[in-house]
Coordinates of C-alpha atoms and ligand atoms in Angstrom, one line a residue:
M1 CA 73.5 -58.5 -53.1
N2 CA 75.0 -62.0 -52.8
L3 CA 72.0 -64.3 -53.3
I4 CA 71.5 -68.0 -53.2
L5 CA 68.5 -69.6 -54.9
L6 CA 67.3 -72.8 -53.2
G7 CA 64.5 -75.2 -54.3
A8 CA 63.9 -78.6 -55.8
P9 CA 65.0 -79.3 -59.4
G10 CA 62.2 -77.8 -61.6
A11 CA 61.1 -75.3 -58.9
G12 CA 62.0 -72.5 -61.3
K13 CA 65.4 -71.4 -60.0
G14 CA 66.9 -71.0 -63.4
T15 CA 64.0 -69.0 -64.7
Q16 CA 63.9 -66.7 -61.7
A17 CA 67.7 -66.4 -61.8
E18 CA 67.5 -65.1 -65.4
I19 CA 64.8 -62.5 -64.4
L20 CA 66.4 -61.4 -61.2
K21 CA 69.8 -60.9 -62.8
E22 CA 68.3 -58.2 -65.0
K23 CA 66.4 -56.6 -62.2
L24 CA 69.4 -56.6 -59.8
A25 CA 72.1 -56.1 -62.5
I26 CA 74.3 -58.9 -61.1
P27 CA 75.4 -62.1 -62.8
T28 CA 73.8 -65.5 -62.4
I29 CA 76.1 -68.5 -61.8
S30 CA 74.5 -71.8 -62.5
T31 CA 76.6 -74.9 -61.7
G32 CA 74.1 -77.0 -63.8
N33 CA 74.7 -74.8 -66.9
I34 CA 78.5 -74.7 -66.4
L35 CA 78.5 -78.5 -66.0
R36 CA 76.2 -79.1 -69.0
E37 CA 78.5 -76.9 -71.2
A38 CA 81.5 -78.9 -70.0
V39 CA 79.7 -82.2 -70.9
K40 CA 78.8 -80.9 -74.3
N41 CA 82.4 -79.8 -75.0
E42 CA 83.8 -83.0 -73.6
T43 CA 86.2 -81.2 -71.3
P44 CA 87.9 -83.2 -68.5
L45 CA 85.4 -81.7 -66.1
G46 CA 82.5 -82.7 -68.4
L47 CA 83.8 -86.2 -68.8
E48 CA 84.0 -86.6 -65.0
A49 CA 80.6 -85.0 -64.4
K50 CA 78.6 -86.7 -67.2
G51 CA 77.7 -90.0 -65.5
Y52 CA 76.6 -88.4 -62.2
M53 CA 74.4 -85.9 -64.0
E54 CA 72.7 -88.3 -66.4
S55 CA 71.8 -90.6 -63.5
G56 CA 70.4 -87.7 -61.4
K57 CA 73.2 -87.9 -58.8
L58 CA 75.1 -84.9 -57.4
V59 CA 78.6 -84.3 -58.9
P60 CA 81.2 -84.6 -56.1
D61 CA 81.5 -81.6 -53.8
A62 CA 85.2 -80.9 -54.5
L63 CA 84.5 -80.5 -58.2
V64 CA 81.6 -78.0 -57.9
I65 CA 83.3 -76.1 -55.1
S66 CA 86.4 -75.5 -57.3
I67 CA 84.2 -74.3 -60.2
I68 CA 82.4 -71.8 -57.9
E69 CA 85.6 -70.6 -56.1
E70 CA 87.1 -69.8 -59.5
R71 CA 84.0 -68.2 -60.9
L72 CA 83.5 -65.9 -57.9
T73 CA 86.9 -64.4 -58.4
K74 CA 85.8 -62.9 -61.7
D75 CA 85.3 -59.1 -61.8
D76 CA 81.6 -59.2 -62.7
C77 CA 80.9 -60.7 -59.2
K78 CA 82.2 -57.7 -57.4
N79 CA 78.8 -56.0 -56.9
G80 CA 77.0 -59.3 -56.2
F81 CA 75.9 -62.5 -57.7
I82 CA 73.0 -65.0 -57.8
L83 CA 73.9 -68.7 -57.2
D84 CA 71.5 -71.0 -59.0
G85 CA 72.0 -74.7 -58.0
F86 CA 74.9 -74.1 -55.6
P87 CA 75.3 -74.9 -52.7
R88 CA 73.4 -78.2 -52.9
T89 CA 74.9 -79.9 -49.8
I90 CA 76.0 -78.7 -46.4
P91 CA 79.7 -79.2 -47.2
Q92 CA 79.3 -76.9 -50.2
A93 CA 77.7 -74.3 -48.0
E94 CA 80.4 -74.7 -45.4
A95 CA 83.1 -74.3 -48.2
L96 CA 81.5 -71.0 -49.2
Q97 CA 81.5 -69.8 -45.6
E98 CA 85.1 -71.0 -44.9
G99 CA 86.2 -69.3 -48.1
G100 CA 84.9 -66.0 -46.7
V101 CA 82.1 -65.6 -49.2
R102 CA 79.4 -63.4 -47.6
I103 CA 75.8 -64.5 -48.3
D104 CA 73.1 -62.0 -47.8
K105 CA 70.0 -64.1 -48.5
A106 CA 69.0 -67.6 -49.4
L107 CA 65.7 -67.5 -51.3
E108 CA 63.8 -70.8 -51.4
I109 CA 61.3 -71.2 -54.3
A110 CA 58.9 -73.7 -52.7
V111 CA 57.1 -76.2 -55.0
S112 CA 55.4 -79.5 -54.0
D113 CA 56.8 -82.8 -55.3
D114 CA 53.6 -83.5 -57.4
V115 CA 54.0 -80.2 -59.2
I116 CA 57.7 -80.8 -59.7
I117 CA 57.1 -84.2 -61.3
A118 CA 54.4 -82.8 -63.7
R119 CA 56.8 -79.9 -64.7
L120 CA 59.9 -82.0 -65.2
S121 CA 58.3 -84.8 -67.1
G122 CA 56.9 -82.4 -69.6
R123 CA 60.2 -80.4 -70.0
R124 CA 62.0 -80.5 -73.4
V125 CA 65.1 -78.6 -74.5
C126 CA 66.8 -77.7 -77.8
S127 CA 70.0 -79.8 -78.1
G128 CA 71.5 -76.9 -80.1
C129 CA 70.7 -73.5 -78.4
G130 CA 69.2 -74.8 -75.1
A131 CA 65.8 -73.0 -75.7
P132 CA 63.3 -74.5 -73.2
Y133 CA 60.0 -76.1 -74.2
H134 CA 57.2 -77.8 -72.3
M135 CA 54.7 -80.4 -73.5
I136 CA 51.8 -78.4 -71.8
S137 CA 52.8 -74.8 -71.5
C138 CA 55.1 -74.4 -74.5
P139 CA 54.9 -77.4 -76.8
P140 CA 57.7 -78.1 -79.3
P141 CA 56.7 -78.3 -83.0
A142 CA 55.5 -81.7 -84.2
D143 CA 58.8 -82.4 -86.0
N144 CA 60.8 -81.7 -82.8
I145 CA 63.0 -79.2 -84.7
C146 CA 63.8 -76.0 -82.9
P147 CA 62.4 -73.0 -84.8
K148 CA 65.2 -70.8 -83.3
C149 CA 68.2 -72.8 -84.5
G150 CA 67.1 -75.9 -86.5
A151 CA 68.6 -78.4 -84.0
E152 CA 66.6 -81.3 -82.5
I153 CA 64.4 -80.8 -79.4
I154 CA 65.1 -83.5 -76.8
T155 CA 64.3 -84.7 -73.3
R156 CA 67.3 -84.1 -70.9
K157 CA 68.4 -87.5 -69.7
D158 CA 68.0 -86.3 -66.1
D159 CA 64.3 -85.4 -66.9
L160 CA 63.4 -89.0 -67.7
P161 CA 60.7 -90.3 -65.2
E162 CA 62.9 -92.7 -63.2
T163 CA 65.6 -90.0 -62.8
I164 CA 63.2 -87.3 -61.7
K165 CA 62.2 -89.4 -58.7
H166 CA 65.8 -89.9 -57.8
R167 CA 66.7 -86.2 -58.1
L168 CA 63.8 -85.4 -55.8
D169 CA 65.1 -87.9 -53.2
V170 CA 68.6 -86.4 -53.5
Y171 CA 67.1 -83.0 -53.1
H172 CA 65.2 -83.9 -49.9
E173 CA 68.1 -85.8 -48.4
Q174 CA 71.1 -83.6 -49.3
T175 CA 69.9 -80.1 -50.3
E176 CA 66.8 -79.4 -48.0
P177 CA 69.0 -79.3 -44.9
L178 CA 70.4 -76.0 -46.3
K179 CA 67.1 -74.4 -45.3
G180 CA 68.1 -75.0 -41.7
F181 CA 71.7 -73.9 -42.3
Y182 CA 70.7 -70.5 -43.7
G183 CA 67.5 -70.3 -41.5
D184 CA 69.7 -70.5 -38.4
Q185 CA 71.7 -67.6 -39.7
G186 CA 68.5 -65.5 -40.3
K187 CA 69.1 -65.5 -44.0
L188 CA 66.3 -67.7 -45.3
A189 CA 63.3 -66.4 -47.2
V190 CA 60.7 -68.7 -48.7
V191 CA 58.3 -67.9 -51.6
N192 CA 55.6 -70.0 -53.2
G193 CA 56.7 -71.0 -56.7
E194 CA 53.5 -72.7 -57.8
N195 CA 51.6 -69.7 -59.2
G196 CA 53.4 -68.9 -62.4
I197 CA 56.6 -67.1 -63.3
E198 CA 55.4 -63.5 -62.8
E199 CA 53.8 -64.1 -59.4
T200 CA 56.9 -65.9 -58.2
T201 CA 59.1 -63.0 -59.3
R202 CA 56.8 -60.5 -57.5
L203 CA 57.1 -62.6 -54.3
A204 CA 60.8 -62.9 -54.7
L205 CA 61.4 -59.2 -55.1
E206 CA 59.1 -58.5 -52.2
A207 CA 61.1 -61.0 -50.0
L208 CA 64.4 -59.5 -51.1
G209 CA 63.1 -56.0 -50.3
V210 CA 63.8 -54.6 -53.8
Ligands
AMP301 P1 70.6 -78.4 -62.4 O1 70.5 -77.9 -63.8 O2 70.9 -77.3 -61.4 O3 69.4 -79.2 -62.1 O4 71.8 -79.3 -62.4 C1 71.9 -80.5 -63.2 C2 72.8 -81.5 -62.6 O5 74.2 -81.0 -62.4 C3 72.5 -82.0 -61.2 O6 71.5 -83.0 -61.2 C4 73.8 -82.5 -60.7 O7 74.2 -83.7 -61.2 C5 74.8 -81.4 -61.2 N1 74.9 -80.3 -60.3 C6 74.6 -79.0 -60.5 N2 74.9 -78.3 -59.4 C7 75.5 -79.1 -58.5 C8 76.0 -78.9 -57.2 N3 76.0 -77.7 -56.6 N4 76.5 -80.0 -56.6 C9 76.5 -81.2 -57.2 N5 76.0 -81.5 -58.4 C10 75.5 -80.4 -59.1

């Protein structure tokens, strides 16, 4: 199955992508993770993407399209893949289509803006191993040191309050039109993502018919 996960930042795409990849035995490709790794390693791609990402803007289409085109040629994508965070604009979706990449389903994880803001503003991440924490559901230790690897637990720059608002605006303006794009092709499925991880997975599997 070639699957796209749609949804606002913080809707739970990354979490569901990790669960679904085990259940469906296909890889997850997250442009956000690829870009964050490039920023951390200060590669040319990372240096170009850094400013956009930290201010909550989208990285230019050409850059992410070339990342995905290259990644999809790898052997592990032969039996299917889950795209998490791509496409995020109509030109990105058109590039996939023009490149002959078949998409079977676009699954939207629907979460209201209020819930997104509460989720993202409480989100913390380990600067070393990337382990996720949350001030309410999974609080970091008082010293902010990750028990898994000993590195500092931080707030992602793009999870700062002013940036969250901007990312949501970008989502509504540039990414939400993809619902129409895939809806018109009869490929859109929408599941409620507000009722916890397990319930969202259950609804997702039901919607995918697996
Ligand atoms: P994410 O972890 O998916 O929220 O992505 C983090 C950031 O990476 C986004 O706010 C964008 O700056 C950038 N990014 C990730 N995927 C894309 C994409 N498909 N198009 C443009 N920018 C992207």
